[in-house]
Coordinates of C-alpha atoms and ligand atoms in Angstrom, one line a residue:
X1 CA -9.2 -41.2 108.1
X2 CA -8.4 -38.1 106.0
X3 CA -10.2 -35.0 107.1
X4 CA -12.2 -33.3 104.4
X5 CA -11.3 -29.6 104.1
X6 CA -13.0 -27.5 101.6
X7 CA -10.2 -25.0 101.8
X8 CA -7.7 -27.5 100.3
X9 CA -6.3 -25.9 97.1
X10 CA -7.8 -27.1 93.9
X11 CA -5.4 -29.1 91.8
X12 CA -5.1 -28.0 88.2
X13 CA -4.3 -29.9 85.0
X14 CA -2.6 -28.2 82.1
X15 CA -4.2 -28.5 78.6
X16 CA -2.0 -27.6 75.7
X17 CA -2.4 -27.5 71.9
X18 CA 0.2 -26.4 69.4
X19 CA 0.1 -24.5 66.1
X20 CA 3.3 -25.0 64.2
X21 CA 4.4 -22.9 61.2
X22 CA 6.9 -24.7 59.0
X23 CA 8.7 -23.2 56.0
X24 CA 8.5 -25.5 53.0
X25 CA 11.9 -26.2 51.4
X26 CA 11.2 -24.6 48.0
X27 CA 13.6 -22.5 46.0
X28 CA 10.9 -19.9 45.2
X29 CA 8.0 -18.3 46.9
X30 CA 4.4 -19.7 47.0
X31 CA 2.8 -17.3 44.6
X32 CA 5.7 -15.8 42.6
X33 CA 9.2 -16.7 41.3
X34 CA 11.1 -14.7 44.0
X35 CA 13.8 -16.7 45.8
X36 CA 13.3 -17.9 49.3
X37 CA 17.0 -18.0 50.3
X38 CA 17.9 -16.7 53.7
X39 CA 20.1 -13.8 54.5
X40 CA 19.8 -11.6 51.4
X41 CA 19.9 -7.8 51.6
X42 CA 16.5 -6.5 52.7
X43 CA 13.9 -6.2 49.9
X44 CA 16.0 -7.7 47.2
X45 CA 13.8 -10.8 46.8
X46 CA 10.6 -9.1 46.0
X47 CA 8.3 -8.4 43.1
X48 CA 4.8 -6.9 42.4
X49 CA 3.1 -10.2 43.5
X50 CA 4.7 -10.5 46.9
X51 CA 4.7 -6.7 47.5
X52 CA 0.9 -6.8 46.8
X53 CA 1.0 -4.1 44.1
X54 CA -2.4 -3.5 42.4
X55 CA -3.1 -5.9 39.6
X56 CA -0.5 -8.5 40.3
X57 CA -1.9 -12.0 40.3
X58 CA -0.7 -15.0 42.4
X59 CA 0.2 -18.3 40.7
X60 CA 0.5 -21.3 43.0
X61 CA 3.9 -23.0 43.3
X62 CA 3.5 -26.7 42.4
X63 CA 6.6 -27.7 44.4
X64 CA 5.2 -26.1 47.5
X65 CA 2.0 -28.2 47.2
X66 CA 4.1 -31.3 46.8
X67 CA 6.1 -30.6 49.9
X68 CA 2.9 -29.9 51.8
X69 CA 1.5 -33.3 50.7
X70 CA 4.8 -34.9 51.8
X71 CA 4.4 -33.4 55.2
X72 CA 0.7 -34.5 55.4
X73 CA 1.7 -38.1 54.4
X74 CA 4.5 -38.2 56.9
X75 CA 2.1 -37.4 59.7
X76 CA -0.6 -39.8 58.5
X77 CA -3.1 -37.1 57.5
X78 CA -5.8 -37.4 54.8
X79 CA -5.1 -35.1 51.8
X80 CA -8.3 -33.6 50.5
X81 CA -9.0 -33.7 46.8
X82 CA -10.2 -30.0 47.0
X83 CA -8.9 -27.3 49.3
X84 CA -9.5 -23.6 49.1
X85 CA -7.3 -20.6 49.6
X86 CA -8.8 -17.7 51.5
X87 CA -8.0 -14.2 52.4
X88 CA -7.3 -13.5 56.1
X89 CA -7.7 -9.8 56.5
X90 CA -5.7 -7.8 59.0
X91 CA -3.6 -4.7 59.1
X92 CA 0.1 -4.9 59.9
X93 CA 3.0 -3.2 58.3
X94 CA 4.7 -6.5 57.4
X95 CA 1.7 -7.6 55.4
X96 CA 1.8 -5.6 52.2
X97 CA -1.5 -6.7 50.7
X98 CA -3.5 -6.1 53.9
X99 CA -4.5 -9.8 53.9
X100 CA -2.6 -13.1 54.1
X101 CA -3.5 -15.8 51.6
X102 CA -4.1 -18.9 53.8
X103 CA -6.6 -21.7 53.9
X104 CA -9.6 -21.6 56.2
X105 CA -12.6 -23.9 56.2
X106 CA -11.2 -26.2 53.5
X107 CA -7.6 -27.0 54.4
X108 CA -5.3 -29.2 52.4
X109 CA -5.2 -32.1 55.0
X110 CA -6.8 -33.2 58.2
X111 CA -6.4 -36.0 60.7
X112 CA -3.1 -37.8 61.5
X113 CA -1.2 -37.9 64.7
X114 CA 2.2 -37.7 66.4
X115 CA 3.1 -40.1 69.2
X116 CA 4.5 -38.4 72.3
X117 CA 5.3 -40.9 75.1
X118 CA 2.1 -42.9 75.5
X119 CA -0.2 -40.2 74.0
X120 CA -1.2 -40.1 70.3
X121 CA -1.5 -36.3 69.8
X122 CA -4.2 -35.9 67.2
X123 CA -3.7 -33.4 64.4
X124 CA -6.6 -31.1 63.6
X125 CA -5.4 -29.9 60.2
X126 CA -2.6 -28.9 58.0
X127 CA -3.1 -25.9 55.7
X128 CA -0.9 -23.9 53.3
X129 CA -0.3 -20.2 53.6
X130 CA 2.2 -17.5 52.8
X131 CA 4.6 -15.9 55.3
X132 CA 4.6 -12.2 56.1
X133 CA 7.6 -9.8 56.0
X134 CA 9.8 -8.8 58.9
X135 CA 9.8 -5.6 60.8
X136 CA 13.3 -4.4 61.7
X137 CA 13.3 -2.1 64.7
X138 CA 16.4 0.0 64.2
X139 CA 15.9 2.3 67.2
X140 CA 16.6 6.0 66.6
X141 CA 17.7 7.3 63.2
X142 CA 18.0 11.1 62.7
X143 CA 16.6 11.5 66.2
X144 CA 13.3 9.8 65.1
X145 CA 12.4 6.3 66.1
X146 CA 12.4 4.2 62.9
X147 CA 11.1 0.8 62.1
X148 CA 11.9 -0.6 58.6
X149 CA 10.2 -3.6 56.9
X150 CA 12.0 -6.3 54.9
X151 CA 9.6 -8.1 52.5
X152 CA 12.0 -10.9 51.5
X153 CA 10.0 -13.3 53.6
X154 CA 6.7 -12.1 52.4
X155 CA 5.2 -14.9 50.3
X156 CA 7.5 -17.6 51.5
X157 CA 5.5 -20.9 51.5
X158 CA 4.4 -22.3 54.9
X159 CA 2.3 -25.0 56.2
X160 CA 0.5 -24.5 59.6
X161 CA 0.0 -27.7 61.6
X162 CA -2.6 -27.5 64.3
X163 CA -2.8 -30.1 67.0
X164 CA -5.8 -31.0 69.2
X165 CA -5.5 -29.9 72.8
X166 CA -4.2 -33.3 73.8
X167 CA -0.9 -32.4 75.5
X168 CA -0.8 -32.3 79.3
X169 CA 2.7 -31.1 80.2
X170 CA 5.4 -28.6 79.1
X171 CA 7.8 -31.5 78.5
X172 CA 5.4 -33.3 76.2
X173 CA 4.7 -30.1 74.3
X174 CA 8.4 -29.7 73.6
X175 CA 8.7 -33.4 72.7
X176 CA 5.7 -33.1 70.3
X177 CA 7.3 -30.1 68.6
X178 CA 10.6 -32.0 68.3
X179 CA 8.9 -35.2 66.9
X180 CA 7.1 -33.0 64.3
X181 CA 10.4 -31.4 63.3
X182 CA 12.0 -34.8 62.9
X183 CA 9.3 -36.2 60.7
X184 CA 9.1 -33.0 58.6
X185 CA 12.9 -32.9 58.0
X186 CA 13.0 -36.7 57.3
X187 CA 10.6 -36.4 54.4
X188 CA 12.4 -33.3 53.1
X189 CA 9.4 -31.0 53.6
X190 CA 11.5 -28.4 55.4
X191 CA 15.1 -27.8 56.2
X192 CA 14.0 -27.5 59.9
X193 CA 16.4 -24.6 60.5
X194 CA 15.1 -23.1 63.7
X195 CA 17.5 -20.2 63.9
X196 CA 16.5 -19.0 60.5
X197 CA 12.8 -19.2 61.4
X198 CA 11.9 -22.3 59.3
X199 CA 9.9 -23.7 62.3
X200 CA 8.0 -21.6 64.8
X201 CA 5.5 -22.8 67.4
X202 CA 2.5 -21.1 69.0
X203 CA 1.5 -22.8 72.3
X204 CA -2.1 -22.6 73.5
X205 CA -2.2 -23.2 77.2
X206 CA -5.1 -23.4 79.7
X207 CA -5.7 -25.0 83.1
X208 CA -8.7 -26.9 84.4
X209 CA -9.4 -28.5 87.8
X210 CA -8.3 -32.1 87.8
X211 CA -11.2 -34.4 87.1
X212 CA -13.3 -31.9 85.1
X213 CA -13.7 -32.2 81.4
X214 CA -14.5 -28.7 80.2
X215 CA -11.5 -26.6 79.0
X216 CA -10.6 -23.3 80.7
X217 CA -9.8 -20.0 79.0
X218 CA -6.5 -20.2 77.1
X219 CA -3.5 -18.0 76.4
X220 CA -1.7 -18.3 73.2
X221 CA 2.1 -17.8 73.4
X222 CA 3.3 -16.8 69.9
X223 CA 6.4 -17.7 67.8
X224 CA 8.6 -19.8 70.1
X225 CA 11.5 -21.1 68.0
X226 CA 13.3 -23.6 70.1
X227 CA 12.3 -26.8 72.0
X228 CA 13.8 -25.6 75.2
X229 CA 12.1 -22.2 75.0
X230 CA 8.8 -23.9 74.3
X231 CA 9.1 -26.0 77.4
X232 CA 10.1 -23.0 79.5
X233 CA 7.3 -20.8 78.0
X234 CA 4.7 -23.4 78.7
X235 CA 6.0 -24.0 82.2
X236 CA 5.9 -20.3 82.9
X237 CA 2.4 -20.0 81.5
X238 CA 1.1 -22.9 83.6
X239 CA 2.5 -21.3 86.8
X240 CA 1.2 -17.8 85.9
X241 CA -2.3 -19.1 85.2
X242 CA -2.2 -21.2 88.4
X243 CA -1.4 -18.2 90.5
X244 CA -4.1 -16.1 88.7
X245 CA -6.7 -18.8 89.5
X246 CA -5.5 -19.4 93.0
X247 CA -5.8 -15.8 93.9
X248 CA -9.4 -15.9 92.7
X249 CA -8.9 -14.3 89.3
X250 CA -9.8 -15.3 85.8
X251 CA -7.4 -16.2 83.0
X252 CA -7.7 -13.7 80.1
X253 CA -8.2 -15.2 76.6
X254 CA -5.3 -13.5 75.0
X255 CA -2.2 -13.6 72.8
X256 CA 1.1 -13.5 74.7
X257 CA 4.8 -13.1 73.7
X258 CA 7.7 -15.2 75.0
X259 CA 10.6 -13.2 76.2
X260 CA 13.6 -15.4 76.3
X261 CA 15.7 -12.8 78.2
X262 CA 13.5 -12.8 81.2
X263 CA 12.0 -16.3 80.8
X264 CA 8.5 -14.9 81.0
X265 CA 5.5 -14.3 78.7
X266 CA 4.0 -10.9 78.3
X267 CA 0.5 -9.9 77.2
X268 CA 0.4 -8.6 73.5
X269 CA -3.3 -8.3 72.7
X270 CA -6.6 -9.8 73.5
X271 CA -7.4 -12.7 71.3
X272 CA -9.0 -12.1 67.9
X273 CA -11.9 -14.3 66.9
X274 CA -12.1 -15.7 63.4
X275 CA -14.8 -13.2 62.5
X276 CA -12.3 -10.4 63.1
X277 CA -10.4 -11.6 60.0
X278 CA -13.3 -11.5 57.6
X279 CA -12.2 -14.6 55.9
X280 CA -13.4 -15.1 52.3
X281 CA -12.3 -17.3 49.4
X282 CA -9.4 -15.9 47.5
X283 CA -10.9 -14.8 44.2
X284 CA -7.5 -14.8 42.3
X285 CA -6.8 -18.5 42.9
X286 CA -8.9 -21.5 41.8
X287 CA -9.6 -24.2 44.3
X288 CA -6.6 -26.5 44.7
X289 CA -7.2 -29.9 43.2
X290 CA -5.0 -32.8 44.4
X291 CA -6.1 -36.0 42.8
X292 CA -5.2 -39.5 44.0
X293 CA -2.6 -40.0 41.3
X294 CA -0.8 -36.9 42.5
X295 CA -0.8 -38.1 46.1
X296 CA 0.4 -41.5 45.0
X297 CA 3.2 -39.9 43.0
X298 CA 4.3 -37.9 46.0
X299 CA 4.1 -40.9 48.3
X300 CA 6.4 -42.8 46.0
X301 CA 9.0 -40.1 46.1
X302 CA 8.9 -39.6 49.9
X303 CA 12.0 -40.9 51.7
X304 CA 11.4 -43.6 54.2
X305 CA 10.6 -42.4 57.8
X306 CA 13.2 -43.2 60.5
X307 CA 10.9 -45.6 62.3
X308 CA 10.1 -47.5 59.1
X309 CA 13.7 -47.6 58.1
X310 CA 14.8 -49.0 61.5
X311 CA 12.1 -51.7 61.3
X312 CA 13.3 -52.6 57.8
X313 CA 17.0 -52.8 58.7
X314 CA 16.1 -55.0 61.6
X315 CA 13.9 -57.3 59.5
X316 CA 16.1 -57.6 56.5
X317 CA 19.6 -57.5 58.0
X318 CA 18.9 -58.9 61.5
X319 CA 20.2 -55.8 63.2
X320 CA 19.3 -55.2 66.9
X321 CA 17.1 -52.4 67.9
X322 CA 20.1 -50.6 69.3
X323 CA 22.2 -50.9 66.2
X324 CA 19.4 -49.8 63.9
X325 CA 18.8 -46.8 66.1
X326 CA 22.4 -45.7 66.0
X327 CA 22.6 -46.1 62.2
X328 CA 19.3 -44.5 61.4
X329 CA 19.0 -41.7 64.0
X330 CA 22.2 -41.0 65.7
X331 CA 24.8 -40.9 63.0
X332 CA 23.9 -38.8 60.0
X333 CA 24.4 -40.7 56.7
X334 CA 25.2 -43.9 58.5
X335 CA 22.2 -45.9 57.4
X336 CA 22.9 -45.0 53.7
X337 CA 26.6 -45.9 54.1
X338 CA 25.6 -49.2 55.9
X339 CA 23.2 -50.2 53.2
X340 CA 25.6 -49.5 50.4
X341 CA 28.4 -51.4 52.2
X342 CA 26.2 -54.4 52.5
X343 CA 25.1 -54.1 48.9
X344 CA 28.8 -54.1 48.0
X345 CA 29.3 -57.5 49.6
X346 CA 29.9 -56.9 53.4
X347 CA 28.0 -58.9 56.0
X348 CA 25.5 -56.7 57.8
X349 CA 26.8 -57.3 61.3
X350 CA 30.4 -56.6 60.3
X351 CA 29.5 -53.5 58.4
X352 CA 27.4 -52.2 61.3
X353 CA 30.3 -52.9 63.8
X354 CA 32.8 -51.1 61.7
X355 CA 30.6 -48.0 61.2
X356 CA 29.6 -47.8 64.8
X357 CA 33.1 -48.6 66.1
X358 CA 36.3 -47.5 64.2
X359 CA 34.6 -45.2 61.7
X360 CA 32.7 -43.3 64.3
X361 CA 35.8 -43.0 66.4
X362 CA 37.9 -41.7 63.5
X363 CA 35.2 -39.2 62.5
X364 CA 35.1 -37.9 66.0
X365 CA 38.8 -37.4 65.8
X366 CA 38.3 -35.0 62.9
X367 CA 35.4 -33.3 64.8
X368 CA 32.6 -34.8 62.7
X369 CA 29.7 -37.2 63.1
X370 CA 28.6 -37.2 59.5
X371 CA 29.5 -40.1 57.3
X372 CA 29.4 -37.8 54.3
X373 CA 32.8 -36.5 55.6
X374 CA 34.4 -39.9 55.0
X375 CA 37.4 -39.9 52.7
X376 CA 36.4 -43.3 51.2
X377 CA 33.1 -44.9 50.2
X378 CA 31.1 -48.0 51.1
X379 CA 32.8 -50.1 48.4
X380 CA 36.2 -49.5 50.1
X381 CA 34.8 -50.6 53.5
X382 CA 33.2 -53.6 52.0
X383 CA 36.5 -54.7 50.5
X384 CA 38.2 -54.3 53.9
X385 CA 35.5 -56.4 55.7
X386 CA 35.8 -59.1 53.1
X387 CA 39.6 -59.3 53.7
X388 CA 38.8 -59.9 57.4
X389 CA 35.9 -62.4 56.7
X390 CA 38.0 -64.5 54.3
X391 CA 40.9 -64.4 56.9
X392 CA 43.3 -62.7 54.6
X393 CA 44.0 -60.2 57.5
X394 CA 43.2 -60.3 61.2
X395 CA 40.8 -57.8 62.6
X396 CA 43.5 -56.0 64.5
X397 CA 45.5 -55.5 61.3
X398 CA 42.3 -54.3 59.7
X399 CA 42.1 -51.4 62.1
X400 CA 45.6 -50.2 60.9
X401 CA 44.5 -50.7 57.3
X402 CA 41.5 -48.6 57.9
X403 CA 43.6 -45.8 59.4
X404 CA 45.8 -46.0 56.3
X405 CA 42.8 -46.0 54.0
X406 CA 41.7 -42.8 55.7
X407 CA 45.1 -41.2 55.4
X408 CA 46.1 -42.2 51.9
X409 CA 42.8 -43.0 50.2
X410 CA 44.4 -46.3 48.9
X411 CA 42.2 -49.4 48.8
X412 CA 42.4 -52.0 51.5
X413 CA 43.8 -54.6 49.2
X414 CA 46.6 -52.4 47.9
X415 CA 47.6 -51.5 51.5
X416 CA 47.7 -55.1 52.6
X417 CA 49.8 -56.1 49.6
X418 CA 52.3 -53.3 49.7
X419 CA 52.8 -53.6 53.4
X420 CA 52.8 -57.4 53.5
X421 CA 50.0 -57.6 56.1
X422 CA 48.5 -60.9 54.9
X423 CA 47.5 -62.9 57.9
X424 CA 49.7 -65.8 59.0
X425 CA 47.4 -68.9 58.9
X426 CA 50.2 -71.3 57.9
X427 CA 50.6 -73.9 60.6
X428 CA 54.4 -74.2 60.5
X429 CA 54.8 -70.4 60.7
X430 CA 52.4 -70.1 63.5
X431 CA 54.0 -73.0 65.4
X432 CA 57.4 -71.3 65.3
X433 CA 56.0 -68.1 66.7
X434 CA 54.0 -69.9 69.4
X435 CA 57.0 -71.9 70.4
X436 CA 59.1 -68.7 70.7
X437 CA 56.5 -67.1 72.9
X438 CA 56.2 -70.2 75.1
X439 CA 60.0 -70.3 75.6
X440 CA 60.1 -66.6 76.4
X441 CA 57.4 -66.7 79.1
X442 CA 58.0 -69.7 81.3
X443 CA 56.3 -67.9 84.3
X444 CA 52.8 -67.4 82.7
X445 CA 53.0 -70.9 81.1
X446 CA 53.7 -72.5 84.5
X447 CA 50.8 -70.5 86.0
X448 CA 48.5 -71.7 83.2
X449 CA 49.5 -75.3 83.8
X450 CA 48.8 -74.7 87.6
X451 CA 45.2 -73.8 86.7
X452 CA 45.4 -70.0 86.4
X453 CA 43.9 -70.1 82.9
X454 CA 43.6 -66.3 82.7
X455 CA 47.2 -66.2 81.6
X456 CA 46.1 -67.7 78.3
X457 CA 44.8 -64.3 77.1
X458 CA 48.2 -62.8 77.9
X459 CA 50.0 -65.5 75.9
X460 CA 47.8 -65.0 72.9
X461 CA 48.5 -61.3 73.1
X462 CA 52.2 -62.0 73.0
X463 CA 51.7 -64.2 69.9
X464 CA 49.8 -61.4 68.2
X465 CA 52.5 -58.9 69.2
X466 CA 55.3 -61.2 68.0
X467 CA 53.5 -61.6 64.7
X468 CA 52.9 -57.8 64.4
X469 CA 49.2 -58.5 64.5
X470 CA 49.3 -60.8 61.5
X471 CA 48.7 -64.2 63.3
X472 CA 45.3 -65.7 62.8
X473 CA 44.2 -65.5 66.4
X474 CA 41.9 -68.5 66.3
X475 CA 44.5 -70.8 64.7
X476 CA 47.3 -69.4 66.9
X477 CA 45.1 -70.0 70.0
X478 CA 44.6 -73.7 69.1
X479 CA 48.3 -74.3 68.6
X480 CA 49.1 -72.4 71.9
X481 CA 46.6 -74.5 73.8
X482 CA 48.1 -77.8 72.5
X483 CA 51.6 -76.6 73.4
X484 CA 50.9 -75.6 77.0
X485 CA 48.3 -78.2 78.0
X486 CA 49.4 -80.4 80.8
Ligands
ADP1 P1 -8.9 -20.3 68.3 O1 -10.3 -20.2 67.9 O2 -8.5 -19.5 69.5 O3 -7.9 -20.2 67.2 P2 -8.8 -23.1 68.0 O4 -9.9 -24.0 68.5 O5 -8.7 -22.9 66.6 O6 -8.7 -21.8 68.9 O7 -7.5 -23.9 68.5 C1 -6.2 -23.3 68.3 C2 -5.2 -24.2 69.0 O8 -5.5 -24.1 70.4 C3 -5.3 -25.7 68.8 O9 -4.0 -26.2 68.8 C4 -6.1 -26.2 69.9 O10 -5.7 -27.6 70.2 C5 -5.7 -25.3 71.0 N1 -6.8 -25.1 72.0 C6 -8.1 -24.9 71.8 N2 -8.7 -24.7 73.0 C7 -7.8 -24.9 74.0 C8 -7.8 -24.8 75.4 N3 -8.9 -24.5 76.1 N4 -6.6 -25.0 76.1 C9 -5.5 -25.2 75.4 N5 -5.4 -25.3 74.1 C10 -6.5 -25.1 73.4
ZN2 ZN1 7.7 -12.0 44.5
MG3 MG1 -8.0 -21.1 65.3

C-alpha cells in the first residue's frame, strides 16, 4: 500500500495560450499608400498618415481586409458583418500617433480552431491592427547613447490571432504556431517570413496543480519568432514558474522577454490591464462592414487548403495517403505539376511515380526541391509517360530520355526518334536477342533448369543490356521463359 505523505511535491500542469501577430501580404500599408516592402532604407516608406502628423486621416486598405478574411476562413472562424477599429493608447517612441489602431470589443472574426495532435485548440478571435515602427539601438554616437526609430513598419497591416488557453505542453505550443503558419501561408494571407518578422508569437504560460480547474497567474513571453525558440521559451517558463511555486513563492503576472542568447526569459514590466490602454472607438474610421457577398467572393478566391487538396487527390486520382502527402506538402509545386501532367493525358499513378522518383532525384542533383525549377513542363512529362504506357519505349529507356529532356529541352518524342530508342516489341527481333543471351550464359541457364529460378532475373537483365534497354521486358521475359524451360 502506498504511504500517504503530505510532503510529496505537488505536480503542476502547464496551461498555455498563444497570441500570434501575422503580417498580411499586401503591397501597401493598412491606412495609407506607403509600401510594405522589407529592407528599405530607414524612414523612406512613410507619409503623414503613418507618421501620425496632425490632420492626416486613415483610409482602410481593402486588400488587407480581404487577406484577413482569407485567414479567418482558413481557420474556420466566423467573419462578423460589422467590426470596429479602436484606439489603443500607450506611449512608446516607435508609436508615432501615441495610439495604435486596432480592434477591441468588436473584432473581425471569432471562433475557429487549429488541430494539434488530438487537441482542437479553439481560437478566441482574429482582429486587424497596424504594426508599430522599430527602435534601432545604435549604441554610442558622439559619446552619447543613441536610439533611432525607423517608421517603415509603422502602419504595416497585421492580424492578431488569439487562442484559448487550450495548450498543455511546449511542444504543442510550437506545433500550434507551425500549423497556423502553414494554414496562413497556404491561403496566401501572409508570406510567413519569420526572419523578416512576418510572424511573431506571444506565449502566455501558467501552471496549476494537476487535477484543479482554476488557472494560475500567467507570464506573457513577447515576440518569439521561431518555432524552436517558442518551444524553448515555454519550456524555460514552465521550469521557472515551477521552481517559484515549489519554493513557496507566487508567479508574478507580468510581461517577459525571450533572450535567445541565454535561452532564458527576463522580466520586462508588470502586465497592463485593458483599462490602462483607454480603448475607445476610432473616430476617423467608420465601422468595417463585411457582407456575406464579400465573404463568399473571398472564399471563392481562396486556394485549397493542403488537407482538402490531399483528400481530393486521393478521391479523384486514387492516390495513396503517402503519395498525396508528398505531392501536396513535401515537394513545393509538385501537386500543381502533377495535376497538370494528368490533365495533359498521363495516368495518375505514372505521373506521381515520375515526380516522386526521377524528377525529385534530378532536382536534388541541382540542389532544389521546387518543381518550379524544372526545365520542362507538365505537357512534356505527359508525353514521356504516354510513350511508356503505349510501349513505344521501355521504362528504363524513359529514364535516359528524361535526362536528355532535362539537358536539351527537347521533347520526349523527338529524342526517341533521333536516337532510335523505340522499344523492340517485334517477336523475331526479340527472339534473336534472347537466343544470343541464352547461348552466351550456359551456366545460369543450367542453374535455372536445375530449379534455381533466381537466375531468371539475371538473364532478363542480360537481354535488356544486349538490347541497350530497348527490349520490351515483358515480351522478352515470355520468350526467355519458353526458351529455357525444361
Ligand atoms: P490578458 O487580459 O492578460 O490579455 P486574455 O484573457 O486576453 O489575457 O488572454 C490573452 C492570452 O492569454 C490568450 O491566448 C489566452 O488563451 C491566454 N491566457 C489567459 N489566461 C491564461 C492563463 N491563466 N494561463 C495561460 N494562458 C492564459
Ligand atoms: Zn504612410
Ligand atoms: Mg488580452
